Coordinates of C-alpha atoms in Angstrom, one line a residue:
M860 CA -25.2 -250.4 9.4
N861 CA -23.9 -252.2 6.1
N862 CA -21.1 -249.9 5.2
P863 CA -18.7 -251.8 3.2
Y864 CA -15.6 -249.9 4.6
V865 CA -16.3 -250.8 8.3
K866 CA -15.2 -254.3 9.3
T867 CA -17.6 -255.7 12.0
L868 CA -16.9 -258.7 13.9
W869 CA -19.7 -260.2 16.0
F870 CA -19.2 -262.4 19.1
D871 CA -21.3 -264.5 20.9
E872 CA -23.5 -264.8 17.8
I873 CA -26.3 -267.5 18.1
V874 CA -27.4 -269.4 15.0
D875 CA -30.1 -271.8 14.4
P876 CA -28.4 -274.9 13.7
I877 CA -31.4 -276.2 11.5
T878 CA -32.3 -273.1 9.3
E879 CA -28.7 -271.5 10.0
E880 CA -30.5 -268.4 10.7
I881 CA -28.9 -265.8 12.9
I882 CA -31.2 -265.7 16.4
E883 CA -29.1 -263.3 18.0
E884 CA -26.4 -261.1 16.6
G885 CA -24.2 -260.9 19.9
T886 CA -21.7 -258.2 20.5
P887 CA -20.4 -256.1 17.6
Y888 CA -16.7 -255.4 17.7
L889 CA -15.4 -252.7 15.5
A890 CA -12.0 -251.3 14.7
A891 CA -12.9 -248.2 16.7
Y892 CA -13.7 -250.2 19.8
A893 CA -10.2 -251.7 19.7
N894 CA -8.6 -248.2 19.2
N895 CA -10.5 -246.8 22.1
I896 CA -9.4 -249.6 24.4
E897 CA -5.6 -249.4 23.1
Q898 CA -5.6 -245.7 23.8
G899 CA -7.1 -246.2 27.4
I900 CA -4.3 -249.0 28.0
Y901 CA -1.7 -246.3 26.8
N902 CA -3.0 -243.4 28.9
A903 CA -2.8 -245.4 31.9
Y904 CA 0.7 -246.4 31.2
E905 CA 1.7 -242.9 30.8
L906 CA -0.1 -242.1 34.1
I907 CA 1.7 -244.6 36.0
I908 CA 5.0 -243.4 34.6
V909 CA 4.2 -239.7 36.1
Q910 CA 3.2 -241.1 39.3
D911 CA 6.3 -243.2 39.7
K912 CA 8.6 -240.2 38.9
E913 CA 6.5 -238.3 41.5
I914 CA 6.7 -241.1 44.2
Q915 CA 10.6 -241.3 43.4
R916 CA 11.0 -237.5 44.0
L917 CA 8.7 -237.6 47.4
R918 CA 10.9 -240.5 48.6
V919 CA 14.0 -238.7 48.1
Q920 CA 12.6 -235.4 49.7
M921 CA 11.4 -237.6 52.9
E922 CA 14.7 -239.4 53.1
I923 CA 17.0 -236.3 52.9
N924 CA 14.8 -233.9 54.8
G925 CA 16.7 -233.2 58.0
R926 CA 19.8 -235.4 57.4
V927 CA 22.2 -232.3 57.1
P928 CA 21.7 -229.5 59.5
G929 CA 20.4 -226.4 57.9
N930 CA 19.7 -227.7 54.5
S931 CA 15.8 -227.5 54.8
G932 CA 15.5 -230.6 52.6
A933 CA 16.4 -228.6 49.6
F934 CA 20.2 -229.7 48.9
F935 CA 19.6 -232.6 46.5
D936 CA 18.9 -233.7 42.9
T937 CA 15.1 -234.6 42.3
L938 CA 16.0 -237.4 40.0
D939 CA 12.9 -236.6 37.7
G940 CA 14.1 -233.5 35.9
Y941 CA 11.4 -231.3 37.6
S942 CA 12.5 -228.7 40.2
N943 CA 9.3 -228.3 42.0
K944 CA 11.1 -225.9 44.4
L945 CA 13.9 -228.2 45.0
V946 CA 16.9 -227.2 43.8
S947 CA 20.6 -228.1 44.1
L948 CA 22.4 -225.3 45.8
D949 CA 25.9 -225.3 44.5
E950 CA 26.8 -221.6 45.1
E951 CA 30.4 -220.6 46.0
T952 CA 32.2 -217.4 46.4
I953 CA 35.9 -216.4 47.3
V954 CA 37.0 -214.8 50.7
T955 CA 38.3 -211.3 49.7
E956 CA 39.9 -210.4 52.8
A957 CA 41.6 -212.6 55.7
V958 CA 39.4 -213.5 58.6
S959 CA 40.3 -214.4 62.3
A960 CA 38.7 -216.9 64.4
G961 CA 35.6 -215.5 66.1
A962 CA 34.8 -213.1 63.1
T963 CA 31.0 -213.2 62.0
T964 CA 31.4 -211.1 58.8
I965 CA 33.3 -212.5 55.8
K966 CA 34.1 -210.3 53.0
V967 CA 33.5 -212.0 49.6
D968 CA 33.4 -211.3 45.8
G969 CA 29.7 -211.8 45.7
G970 CA 27.0 -212.8 47.9
E971 CA 24.5 -214.0 45.1
G972 CA 22.6 -217.1 45.6
F973 CA 23.4 -217.3 49.3
T974 CA 20.6 -217.1 51.9
A975 CA 20.1 -216.4 55.6
F976 CA 19.5 -219.4 57.7
T977 CA 21.4 -222.0 55.4
Q978 CA 24.4 -223.8 56.4
V979 CA 27.8 -223.1 54.2
T980 CA 31.1 -224.5 54.4
I981 CA 34.2 -222.2 54.7
Y982 CA 37.6 -223.6 53.9
D983 CA 41.1 -223.3 52.6
D984 CA 44.2 -225.4 52.5
V985 CA 44.4 -225.4 56.1
S986 CA 41.2 -225.3 57.9
H987 CA 37.4 -225.9 57.3
E988 CA 34.1 -225.7 58.9
D989 CA 30.4 -225.4 58.4
V990 CA 28.5 -222.2 59.7
L991 CA 25.0 -220.9 59.6
V992 CA 24.6 -217.9 57.5
T993 CA 22.9 -215.2 59.5
A994 CA 22.6 -212.5 56.7
V995 CA 23.9 -211.6 53.1
H996 CA 25.1 -208.7 51.6
A997 CA 26.4 -207.7 48.2
D998 CA 30.1 -208.1 49.2
S999 CA 30.0 -209.9 52.6
I1000 CA 28.3 -212.7 54.3
E1001 CA 27.3 -212.9 58.0
V1002 CA 27.9 -216.0 59.9
Q1003 CA 28.0 -217.4 63.3
A1004 CA 31.2 -216.9 65.2
L1005 CA 34.0 -218.8 63.3
S1006 CA 36.0 -221.2 65.0
N1007 CA 39.3 -221.0 62.6
S1008 CA 41.2 -218.2 60.8
Y1009 CA 40.9 -218.4 57.0
K1010 CA 43.2 -216.7 54.6
R1011 CA 42.4 -214.5 51.6
G1012 CA 41.3 -216.8 48.8
A1013 CA 39.4 -219.3 51.2
V1014 CA 36.2 -220.6 49.5
V1015 CA 32.5 -220.3 51.0
A1016 CA 30.2 -222.7 49.6
R1017 CA 27.2 -224.6 50.2
S1018 CA 28.1 -227.5 52.6
N1019 CA 29.8 -230.6 51.1
V1020 CA 28.2 -233.7 52.1
V1021 CA 29.0 -237.5 51.2
V1022 CA 26.5 -240.3 52.1
D1023 CA 27.3 -243.1 54.3
T1024 CA 25.6 -246.0 52.8
V1025 CA 26.3 -248.5 55.4
N1026 CA 24.5 -246.3 58.2
K1027 CA 22.2 -244.5 55.6
L1028 CA 23.3 -241.1 56.6
M1029 CA 24.7 -237.9 55.2
I1030 CA 28.0 -237.0 56.6
N1031 CA 30.5 -233.8 56.3
C1032 CA 33.3 -234.5 53.8
E1033 CA 36.8 -233.5 54.4
W1034 CA 38.4 -230.9 52.6
G1035 CA 42.1 -230.9 51.7
T1036 CA 44.9 -230.6 49.0
F1037 CA 46.5 -233.3 47.0
T1038 CA 49.8 -233.4 45.1
I1039 CA 49.6 -235.2 42.0
E1040 CA 52.8 -236.0 39.7
A1041 CA 52.8 -237.1 36.2
G1042 CA 55.6 -238.8 34.5
E1043 CA 56.4 -239.9 30.9
V1044 CA 56.9 -243.5 30.3
I1045 CA 59.5 -244.2 27.4

């Protein structure tokens, strides 16, 4: 153990006070031991970060599950970059033929991305409502009976919600149109 390239420190060394002879060498402390300890600390730190992200994702899932009718807890951001079956559903399509109140089939320009038993919002510049999708086809979406009539060009999209931070609830958002004017100051 007299390698000149390995620096060894000895802790708790017991020396004879008269002869200065080493009675007990104590515990050797090598750089390799220190590196092993540092690597263990770093690995524990990385594990804490991974677990914190997982806990944050689970908190979001528990908090949002059931807050919006029909969302099945899958209409939110996981915040950690991992989908883990939790996907933000932002599909939308355009109504290709006007529909009357009471209709259950909406002709659309594509039903890709929509699934049965999820909630959607249909809206135009006059009305809006949330309905449950009952079936999806290539050019139409079947829903519960509509309460309002909608023009050609109306939008069918995943339900739009806003978070009420005071009451800690998700509420439906109002749709509408706005007029914006721009002017030039000289």
